[in-house]
Coordinates of C-alpha atoms in Angstrom, one line a residue:
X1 CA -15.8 12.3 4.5
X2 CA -17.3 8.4 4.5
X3 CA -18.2 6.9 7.2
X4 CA -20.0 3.3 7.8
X5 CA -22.1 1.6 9.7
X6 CA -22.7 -2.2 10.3
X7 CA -25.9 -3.6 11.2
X8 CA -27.7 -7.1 12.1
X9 CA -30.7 -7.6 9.5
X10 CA -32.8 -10.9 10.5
X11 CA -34.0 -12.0 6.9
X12 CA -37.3 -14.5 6.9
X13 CA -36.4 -17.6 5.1
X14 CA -37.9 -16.3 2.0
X15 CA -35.9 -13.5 2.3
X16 CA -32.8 -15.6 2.7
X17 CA -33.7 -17.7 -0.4
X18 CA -33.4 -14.7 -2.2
X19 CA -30.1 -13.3 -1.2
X20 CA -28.7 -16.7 -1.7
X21 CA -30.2 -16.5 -5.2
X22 CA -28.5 -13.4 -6.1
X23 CA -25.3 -14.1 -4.4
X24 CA -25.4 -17.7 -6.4
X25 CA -25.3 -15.4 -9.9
X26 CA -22.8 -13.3 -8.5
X27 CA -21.1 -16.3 -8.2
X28 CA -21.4 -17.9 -11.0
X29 CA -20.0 -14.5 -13.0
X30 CA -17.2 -14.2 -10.3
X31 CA -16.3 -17.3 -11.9
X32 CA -16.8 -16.8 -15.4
X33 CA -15.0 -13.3 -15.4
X34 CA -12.0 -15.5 -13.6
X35 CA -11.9 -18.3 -16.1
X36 CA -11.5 -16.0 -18.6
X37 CA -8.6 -14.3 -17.0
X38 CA -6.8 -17.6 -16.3
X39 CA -7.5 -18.6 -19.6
X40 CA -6.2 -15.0 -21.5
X41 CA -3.3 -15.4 -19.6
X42 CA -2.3 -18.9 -20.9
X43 CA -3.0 -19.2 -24.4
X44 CA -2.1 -15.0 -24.9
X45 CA 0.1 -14.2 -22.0
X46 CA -2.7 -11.0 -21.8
X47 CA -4.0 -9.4 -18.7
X48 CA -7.8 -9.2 -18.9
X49 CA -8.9 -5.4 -17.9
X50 CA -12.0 -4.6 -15.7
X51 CA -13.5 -2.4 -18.6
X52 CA -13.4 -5.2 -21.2
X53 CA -15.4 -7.5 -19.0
X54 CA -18.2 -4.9 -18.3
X55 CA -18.2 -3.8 -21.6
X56 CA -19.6 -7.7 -22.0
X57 CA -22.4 -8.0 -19.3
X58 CA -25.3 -6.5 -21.6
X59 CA -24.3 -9.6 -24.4
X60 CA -23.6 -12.4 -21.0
X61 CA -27.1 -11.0 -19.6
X62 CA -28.7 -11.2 -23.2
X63 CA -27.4 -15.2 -23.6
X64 CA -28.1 -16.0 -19.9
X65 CA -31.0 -14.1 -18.9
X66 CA -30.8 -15.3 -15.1
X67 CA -28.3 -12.8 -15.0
X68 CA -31.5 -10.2 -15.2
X69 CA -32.7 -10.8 -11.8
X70 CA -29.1 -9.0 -10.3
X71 CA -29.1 -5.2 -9.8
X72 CA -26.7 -3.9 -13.0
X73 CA -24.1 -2.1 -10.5
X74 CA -24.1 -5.7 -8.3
X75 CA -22.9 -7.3 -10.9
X76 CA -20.4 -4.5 -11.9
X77 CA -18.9 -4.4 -8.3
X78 CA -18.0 -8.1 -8.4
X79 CA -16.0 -7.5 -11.4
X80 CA -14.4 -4.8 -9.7
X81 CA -13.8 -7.0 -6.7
X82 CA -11.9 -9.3 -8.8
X83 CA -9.9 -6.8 -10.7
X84 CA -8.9 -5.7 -7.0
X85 CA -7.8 -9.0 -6.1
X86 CA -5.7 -9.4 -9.6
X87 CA -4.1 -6.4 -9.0
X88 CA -3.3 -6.8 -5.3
X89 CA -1.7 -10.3 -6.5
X90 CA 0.4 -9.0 -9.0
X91 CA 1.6 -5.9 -7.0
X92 CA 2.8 -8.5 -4.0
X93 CA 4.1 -10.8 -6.9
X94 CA 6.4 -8.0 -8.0
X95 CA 7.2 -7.0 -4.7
X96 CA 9.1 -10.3 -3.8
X97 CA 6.3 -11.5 -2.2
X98 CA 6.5 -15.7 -3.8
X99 CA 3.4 -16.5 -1.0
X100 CA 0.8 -14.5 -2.7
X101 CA -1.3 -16.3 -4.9
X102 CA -4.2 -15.5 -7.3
X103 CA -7.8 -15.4 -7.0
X104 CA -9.9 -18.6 -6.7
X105 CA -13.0 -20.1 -7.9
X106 CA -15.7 -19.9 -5.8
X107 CA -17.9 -22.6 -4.7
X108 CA -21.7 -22.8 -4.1
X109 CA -21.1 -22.5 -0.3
X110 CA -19.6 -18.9 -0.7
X111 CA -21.8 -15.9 -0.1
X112 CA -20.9 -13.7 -2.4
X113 CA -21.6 -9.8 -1.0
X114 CA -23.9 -7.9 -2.7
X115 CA -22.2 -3.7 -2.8
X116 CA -25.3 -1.4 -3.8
X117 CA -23.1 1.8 -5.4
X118 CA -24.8 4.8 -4.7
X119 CA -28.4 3.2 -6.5
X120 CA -30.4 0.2 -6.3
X121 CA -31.6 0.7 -2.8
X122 CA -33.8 2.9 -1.3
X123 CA -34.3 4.1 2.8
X124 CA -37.5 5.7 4.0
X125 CA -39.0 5.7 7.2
X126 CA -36.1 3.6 8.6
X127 CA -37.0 1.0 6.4
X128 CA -34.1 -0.3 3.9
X129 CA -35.3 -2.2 0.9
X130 CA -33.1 -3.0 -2.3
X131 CA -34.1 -3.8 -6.1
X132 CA -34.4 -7.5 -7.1
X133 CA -36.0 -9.6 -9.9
X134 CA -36.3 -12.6 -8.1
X135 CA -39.9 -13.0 -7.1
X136 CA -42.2 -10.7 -5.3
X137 CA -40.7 -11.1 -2.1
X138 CA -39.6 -7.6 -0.8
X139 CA -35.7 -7.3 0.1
X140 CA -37.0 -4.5 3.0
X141 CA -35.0 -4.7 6.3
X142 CA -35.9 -2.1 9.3
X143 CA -32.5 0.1 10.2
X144 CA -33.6 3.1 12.2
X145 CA -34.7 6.9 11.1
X146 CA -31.1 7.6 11.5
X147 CA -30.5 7.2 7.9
X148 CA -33.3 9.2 6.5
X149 CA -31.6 12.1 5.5
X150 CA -28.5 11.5 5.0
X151 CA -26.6 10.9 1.6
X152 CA -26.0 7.1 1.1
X153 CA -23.3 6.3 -1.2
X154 CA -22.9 3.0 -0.8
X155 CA -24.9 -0.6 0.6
X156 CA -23.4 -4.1 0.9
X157 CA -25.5 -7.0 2.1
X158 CA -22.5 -10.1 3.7
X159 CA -22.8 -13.1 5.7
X160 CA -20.0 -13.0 8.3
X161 CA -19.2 -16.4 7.3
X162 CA -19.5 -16.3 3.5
X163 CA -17.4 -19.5 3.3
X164 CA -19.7 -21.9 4.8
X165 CA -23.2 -19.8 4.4
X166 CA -23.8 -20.7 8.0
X167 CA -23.3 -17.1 9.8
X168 CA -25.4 -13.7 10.4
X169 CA -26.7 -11.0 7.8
X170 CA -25.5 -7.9 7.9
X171 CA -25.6 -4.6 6.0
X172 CA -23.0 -2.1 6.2
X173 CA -24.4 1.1 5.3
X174 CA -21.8 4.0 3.7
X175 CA -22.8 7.8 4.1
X176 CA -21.5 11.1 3.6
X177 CA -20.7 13.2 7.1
X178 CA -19.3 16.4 7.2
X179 CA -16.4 17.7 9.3
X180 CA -16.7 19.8 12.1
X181 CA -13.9 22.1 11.3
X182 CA -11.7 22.1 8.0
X183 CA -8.2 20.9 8.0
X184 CA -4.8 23.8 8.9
X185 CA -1.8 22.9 9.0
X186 CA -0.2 24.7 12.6
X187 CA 3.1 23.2 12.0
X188 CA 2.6 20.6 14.2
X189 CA 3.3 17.1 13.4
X190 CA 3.1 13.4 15.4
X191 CA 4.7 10.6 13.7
X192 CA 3.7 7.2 14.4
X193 CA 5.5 3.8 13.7
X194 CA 3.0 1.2 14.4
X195 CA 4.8 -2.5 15.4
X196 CA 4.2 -5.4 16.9
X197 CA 4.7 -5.4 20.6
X198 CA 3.9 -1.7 20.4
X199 CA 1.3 -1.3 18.4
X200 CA 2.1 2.8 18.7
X201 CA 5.5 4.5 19.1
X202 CA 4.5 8.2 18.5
X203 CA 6.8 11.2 17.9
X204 CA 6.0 14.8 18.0
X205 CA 8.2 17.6 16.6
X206 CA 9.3 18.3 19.8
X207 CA 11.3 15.2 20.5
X208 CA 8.6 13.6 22.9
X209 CA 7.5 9.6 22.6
X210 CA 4.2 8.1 23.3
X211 CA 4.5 4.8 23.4
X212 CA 1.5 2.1 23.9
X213 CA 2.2 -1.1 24.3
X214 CA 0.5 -4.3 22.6
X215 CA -2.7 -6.1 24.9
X216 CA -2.2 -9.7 24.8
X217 CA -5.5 -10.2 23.7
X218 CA -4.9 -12.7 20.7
X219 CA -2.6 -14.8 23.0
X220 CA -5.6 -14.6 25.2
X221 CA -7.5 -16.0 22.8
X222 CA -5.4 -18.4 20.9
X223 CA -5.0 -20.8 22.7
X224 CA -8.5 -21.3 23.2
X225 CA -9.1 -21.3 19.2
X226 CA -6.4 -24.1 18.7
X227 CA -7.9 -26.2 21.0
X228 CA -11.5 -25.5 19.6
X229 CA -10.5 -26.2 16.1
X230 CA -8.1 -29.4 16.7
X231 CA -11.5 -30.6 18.2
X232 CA -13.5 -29.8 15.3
X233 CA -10.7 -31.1 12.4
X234 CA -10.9 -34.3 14.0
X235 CA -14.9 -34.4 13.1
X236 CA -16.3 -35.3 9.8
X237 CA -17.1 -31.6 8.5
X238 CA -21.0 -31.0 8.4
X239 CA -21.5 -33.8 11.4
X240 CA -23.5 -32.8 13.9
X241 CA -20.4 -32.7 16.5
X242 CA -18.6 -30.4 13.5
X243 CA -21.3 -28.1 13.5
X244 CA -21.3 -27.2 17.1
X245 CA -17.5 -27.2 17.4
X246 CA -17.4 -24.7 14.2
X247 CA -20.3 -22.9 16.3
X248 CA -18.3 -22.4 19.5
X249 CA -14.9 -21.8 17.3
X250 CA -16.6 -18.7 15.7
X251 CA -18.4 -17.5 18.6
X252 CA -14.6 -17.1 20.1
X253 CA -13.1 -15.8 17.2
X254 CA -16.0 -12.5 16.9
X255 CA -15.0 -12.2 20.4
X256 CA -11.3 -11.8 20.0
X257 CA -11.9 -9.4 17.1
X258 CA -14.8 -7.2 19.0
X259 CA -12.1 -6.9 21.7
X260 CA -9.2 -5.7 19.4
X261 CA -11.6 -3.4 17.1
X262 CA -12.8 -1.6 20.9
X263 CA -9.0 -1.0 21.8
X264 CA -8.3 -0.1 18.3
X265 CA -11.6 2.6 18.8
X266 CA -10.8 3.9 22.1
X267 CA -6.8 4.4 21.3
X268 CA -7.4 6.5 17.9
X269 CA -9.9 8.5 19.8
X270 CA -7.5 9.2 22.8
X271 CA -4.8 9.8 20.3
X272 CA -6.9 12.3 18.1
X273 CA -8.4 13.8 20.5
X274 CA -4.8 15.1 23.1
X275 CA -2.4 15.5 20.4
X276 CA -1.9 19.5 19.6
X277 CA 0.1 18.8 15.6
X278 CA -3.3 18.6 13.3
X279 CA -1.0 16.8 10.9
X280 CA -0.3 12.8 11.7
X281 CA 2.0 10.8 9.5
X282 CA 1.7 7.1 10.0
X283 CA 4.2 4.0 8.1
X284 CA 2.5 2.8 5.0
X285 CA 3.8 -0.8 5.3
X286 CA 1.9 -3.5 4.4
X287 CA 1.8 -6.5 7.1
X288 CA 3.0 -9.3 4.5
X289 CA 6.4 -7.1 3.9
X290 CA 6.4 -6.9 7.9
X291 CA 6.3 -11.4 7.7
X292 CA 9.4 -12.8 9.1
X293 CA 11.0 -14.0 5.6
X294 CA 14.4 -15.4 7.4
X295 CA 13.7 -19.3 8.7
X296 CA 13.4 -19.6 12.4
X297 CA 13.2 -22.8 14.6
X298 CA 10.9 -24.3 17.5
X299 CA 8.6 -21.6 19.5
X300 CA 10.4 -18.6 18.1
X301 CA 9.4 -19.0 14.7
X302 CA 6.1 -20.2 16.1
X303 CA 5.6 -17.0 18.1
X304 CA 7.0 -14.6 15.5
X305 CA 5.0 -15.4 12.4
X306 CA 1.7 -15.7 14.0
X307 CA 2.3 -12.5 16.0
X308 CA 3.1 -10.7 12.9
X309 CA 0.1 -11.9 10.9
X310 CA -2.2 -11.0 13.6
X311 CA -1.6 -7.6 13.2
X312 CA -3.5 -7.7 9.9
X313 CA -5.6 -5.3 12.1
X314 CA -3.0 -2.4 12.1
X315 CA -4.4 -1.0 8.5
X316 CA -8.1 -0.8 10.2
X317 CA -6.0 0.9 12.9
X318 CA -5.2 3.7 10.3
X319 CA -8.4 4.1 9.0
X320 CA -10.0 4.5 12.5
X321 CA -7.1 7.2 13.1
X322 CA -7.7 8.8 9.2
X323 CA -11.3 9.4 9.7
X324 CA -11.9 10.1 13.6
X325 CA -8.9 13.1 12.5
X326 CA -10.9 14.1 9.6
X327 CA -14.1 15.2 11.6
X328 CA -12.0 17.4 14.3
X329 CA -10.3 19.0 11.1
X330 CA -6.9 17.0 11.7
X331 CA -5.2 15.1 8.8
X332 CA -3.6 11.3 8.5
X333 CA -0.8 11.0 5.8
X334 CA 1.0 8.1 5.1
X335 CA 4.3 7.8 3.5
X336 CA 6.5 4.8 2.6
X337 CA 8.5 3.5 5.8
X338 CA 11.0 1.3 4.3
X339 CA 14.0 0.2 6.2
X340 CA 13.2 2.9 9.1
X341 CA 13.4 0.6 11.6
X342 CA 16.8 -0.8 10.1
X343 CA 18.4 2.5 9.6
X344 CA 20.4 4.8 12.4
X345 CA 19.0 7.8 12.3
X346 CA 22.3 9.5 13.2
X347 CA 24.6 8.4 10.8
X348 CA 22.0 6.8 8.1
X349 CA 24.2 3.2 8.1
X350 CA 21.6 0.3 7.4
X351 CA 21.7 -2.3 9.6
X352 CA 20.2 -6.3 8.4
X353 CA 18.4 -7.0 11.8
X354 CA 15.7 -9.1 12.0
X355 CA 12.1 -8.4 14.1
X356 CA 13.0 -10.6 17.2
X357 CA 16.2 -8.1 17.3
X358 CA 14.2 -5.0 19.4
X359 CA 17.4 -3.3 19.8
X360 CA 19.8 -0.9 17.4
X361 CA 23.0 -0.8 18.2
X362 CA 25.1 1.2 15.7
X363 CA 28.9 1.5 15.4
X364 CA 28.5 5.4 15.3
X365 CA 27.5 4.9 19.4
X366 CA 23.6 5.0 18.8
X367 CA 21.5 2.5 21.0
X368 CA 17.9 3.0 20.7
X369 CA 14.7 0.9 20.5
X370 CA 13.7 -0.1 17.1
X371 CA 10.3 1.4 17.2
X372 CA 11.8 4.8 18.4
X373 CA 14.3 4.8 15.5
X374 CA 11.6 4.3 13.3
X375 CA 9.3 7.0 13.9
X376 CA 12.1 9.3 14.3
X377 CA 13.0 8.5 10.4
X378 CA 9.6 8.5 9.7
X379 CA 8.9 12.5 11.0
X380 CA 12.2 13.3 9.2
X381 CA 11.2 11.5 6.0
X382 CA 8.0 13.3 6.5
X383 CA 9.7 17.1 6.7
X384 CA 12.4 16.7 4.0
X385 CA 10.2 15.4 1.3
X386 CA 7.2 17.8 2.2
X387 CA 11.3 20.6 2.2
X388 CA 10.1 21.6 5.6
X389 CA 13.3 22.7 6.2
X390 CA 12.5 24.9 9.1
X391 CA 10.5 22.3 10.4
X392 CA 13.3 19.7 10.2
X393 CA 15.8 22.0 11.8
X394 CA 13.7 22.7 14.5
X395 CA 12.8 19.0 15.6
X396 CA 16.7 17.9 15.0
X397 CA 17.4 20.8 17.3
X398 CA 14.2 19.6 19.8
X399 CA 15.8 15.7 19.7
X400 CA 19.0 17.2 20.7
X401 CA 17.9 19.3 23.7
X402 CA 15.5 16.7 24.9
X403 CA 17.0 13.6 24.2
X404 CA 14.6 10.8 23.8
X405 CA 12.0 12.0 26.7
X406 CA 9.2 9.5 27.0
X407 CA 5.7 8.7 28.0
X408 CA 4.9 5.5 28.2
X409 CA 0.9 4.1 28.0
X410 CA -0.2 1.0 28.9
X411 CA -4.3 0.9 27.8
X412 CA -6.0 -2.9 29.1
X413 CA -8.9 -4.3 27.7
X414 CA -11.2 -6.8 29.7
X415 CA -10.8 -10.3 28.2

């Protein structure tokens, strides 16, 4: 399994000048590599492929030799970083999804990151230092002994606020761990529907609910970003004023994130750690199909949209779950949740409700939260396509005797 760490670096101002210098060529062949896509897909109606443009860099490093002073595999990951994007837009443009839009240029502000794959770098005596063709100036950062002997697979250098080039260094160091136990399946299995004003309604096989309820933190905080950044918008950008405004607006922001991503830690741990089923099946939705697409009015619409985009976080939820199950020898699968919140799971009837609506009420006589009917469809989606038949009898049998029995968790964070 691959696990990372992030760490502060404090680069010297040479230092700095460097890693803008490498980031500006990244830059400049993000670019290239996009104008050449935009431009294939005009004049040819042709989808440039990620192999075709790295099949050109020897030739584009051989015409522009600034290209040289860039680590070969940098320069290959930023390709790959776009192809990611072009895919990712395409797959939400055929999924109905008119919002998403392609790639853009960058501009000279932007830090580009620089991802070190597996070479390129080197860590000895806690000291991290990467290849470069700059000047003589070392790229060497101190990181601990931690990292001695362990198998790095992976290195990116980012500024946590690449748009403006005014934020913090970091690295974030990837490395191979392995488990403590391997992964059995005991025929045991929690299914999870992860929602908005729950962020977990969990479901074991024997007909028990775990629910934990959102924290409020983002409304906490939001409030206090609006008002920070109608401040600053009213500045001319770069001003002195605009600079500490932006300042103050970013301070608030990493602390409403460092707030969530604690919760997020401290839930998947308690939830790994006191469920008994080593097999967890979690909705693998993605938040822009979870965007309210019907037209509301005033606060409501307000409210709804920017509580749903907030929970861009829910996928880091999942991968905080997927890899803290890995190293106890548990396993995270997800499988497609469509409509499981809009369909009874008694009768199977599909109901149009929209997310505001936190109650089904079917004609069949079924009234249940929305959440709960989801990760009841979820486990039985779960067994019947894995044709755990036993399985599925015995948890239809288990809802039966049990009804819906609940526990319900309320975790606070400090603000």
């Amino acid at each position: 399994m691959h696990l990372t760490k992030k760490i502060k670096i404090n680069p010297t101002e040479e230092q700095v000048d460097v890693l803008w210098q490498l980031s500006e060529q990244c830059r400049c062949l993000y670019n290239f590599a996009l104008a050449e896509r935009k431009e294939a897909w005009k004049t040819e109606q042709r989808s440039v492929k990620y192999v075709e443009q790295q099949n050109q860099l020897p030739t584009l490093k051989e015409k522009f030799p600034e290209y040289n002073i860039v680590y070969s595999k940098v320069l290959q990951s930023v390709l790959k970083k776009l192809d990611a994007s072009y895919k990712s837009f395409f797959s939400l443009w055929k999924n109905g999804d008119k919002s998403a839009r392609p790639p853009k240029f960058r501009s000279g502000k932007y830090f580009i990151t620089l991802v070190y794959n597996q070479s390129g770098f080197k860590i000895k005596d806690g000291k991290l230092s990467f290849s470069h063709k700059v000047n003589e100036i070392p790229l060497s950062f101190e990181v601990g002994n931690a990292f001695d002997l362990l198998a790095i697979k992976q290195i990116e250098i980012y500024n946590d606020d690449p748009y403006k080039g005014r934020g913090k260094f970091f690295v974030s160091i990837t490395y191979e761990e392995t488990p403590i136990t391997e992964y059995v399946d005991n025929d045991l299995y929690q299914a999870i529907d992860l929602g908005i004003t729950k962020i977990v309604t969990a479901l074991n096989t024997q007909g028990k609910f775990f629910e934990v309820k959102t924290p409020r933190t983002d409304k906490y905080w939001n409030s206090k970003i609006d008002l920070i950044k109608s401040r600053r918008d009213h500045c001319k950008e770069g001003s002195k004023r605009w600079n500490r405004l932006h300042k103050t607006y970013r301070k608030i922001e990493a602390k409403k994130s460092n707030q969530i991503k604690d919760f997020q830690h401290k839930l998947s741990k308690t939830m790994i750690e006191n469920t008994k089923a080593n097999t967890i099946i979690v909705g693998d939705l993605s938040v822009k199909e979870m965007a309210q697409s019907k037209k509301l009015k005033g606060k409501r619409k307000r409210s709804q949209n920017r509580s749903t985009q907030n929970q861009g976080y829910l996928s880091r939820f999942i991968e905080f779950l997927a890899y803290k199950a890995e190293f106890i020898g548990k396993r995270v699968i997800k499988i497609d949740e469509s409509y499981t919140s809009k369909e009874c799971y008694v009768c199977g009837k599909r109901h149009e409700m929209p997310l505001y609506e936190r109650t089904m009420k079917c004609d069949c006589g079924n009234v249940i939260d929305r959440d709960r009917n989801s990760a009841i469809n979820i486990m039985k989606r779960f067994l019947s396509q894995n044709a755990l038949w036993t399985g599925y009898q015995k948890f239809s049998d288990n809802l039966r005797q049990t009804g819906l029995l609940m526990d319900t968790c309320i975790l606070q964070i400090s603000k």
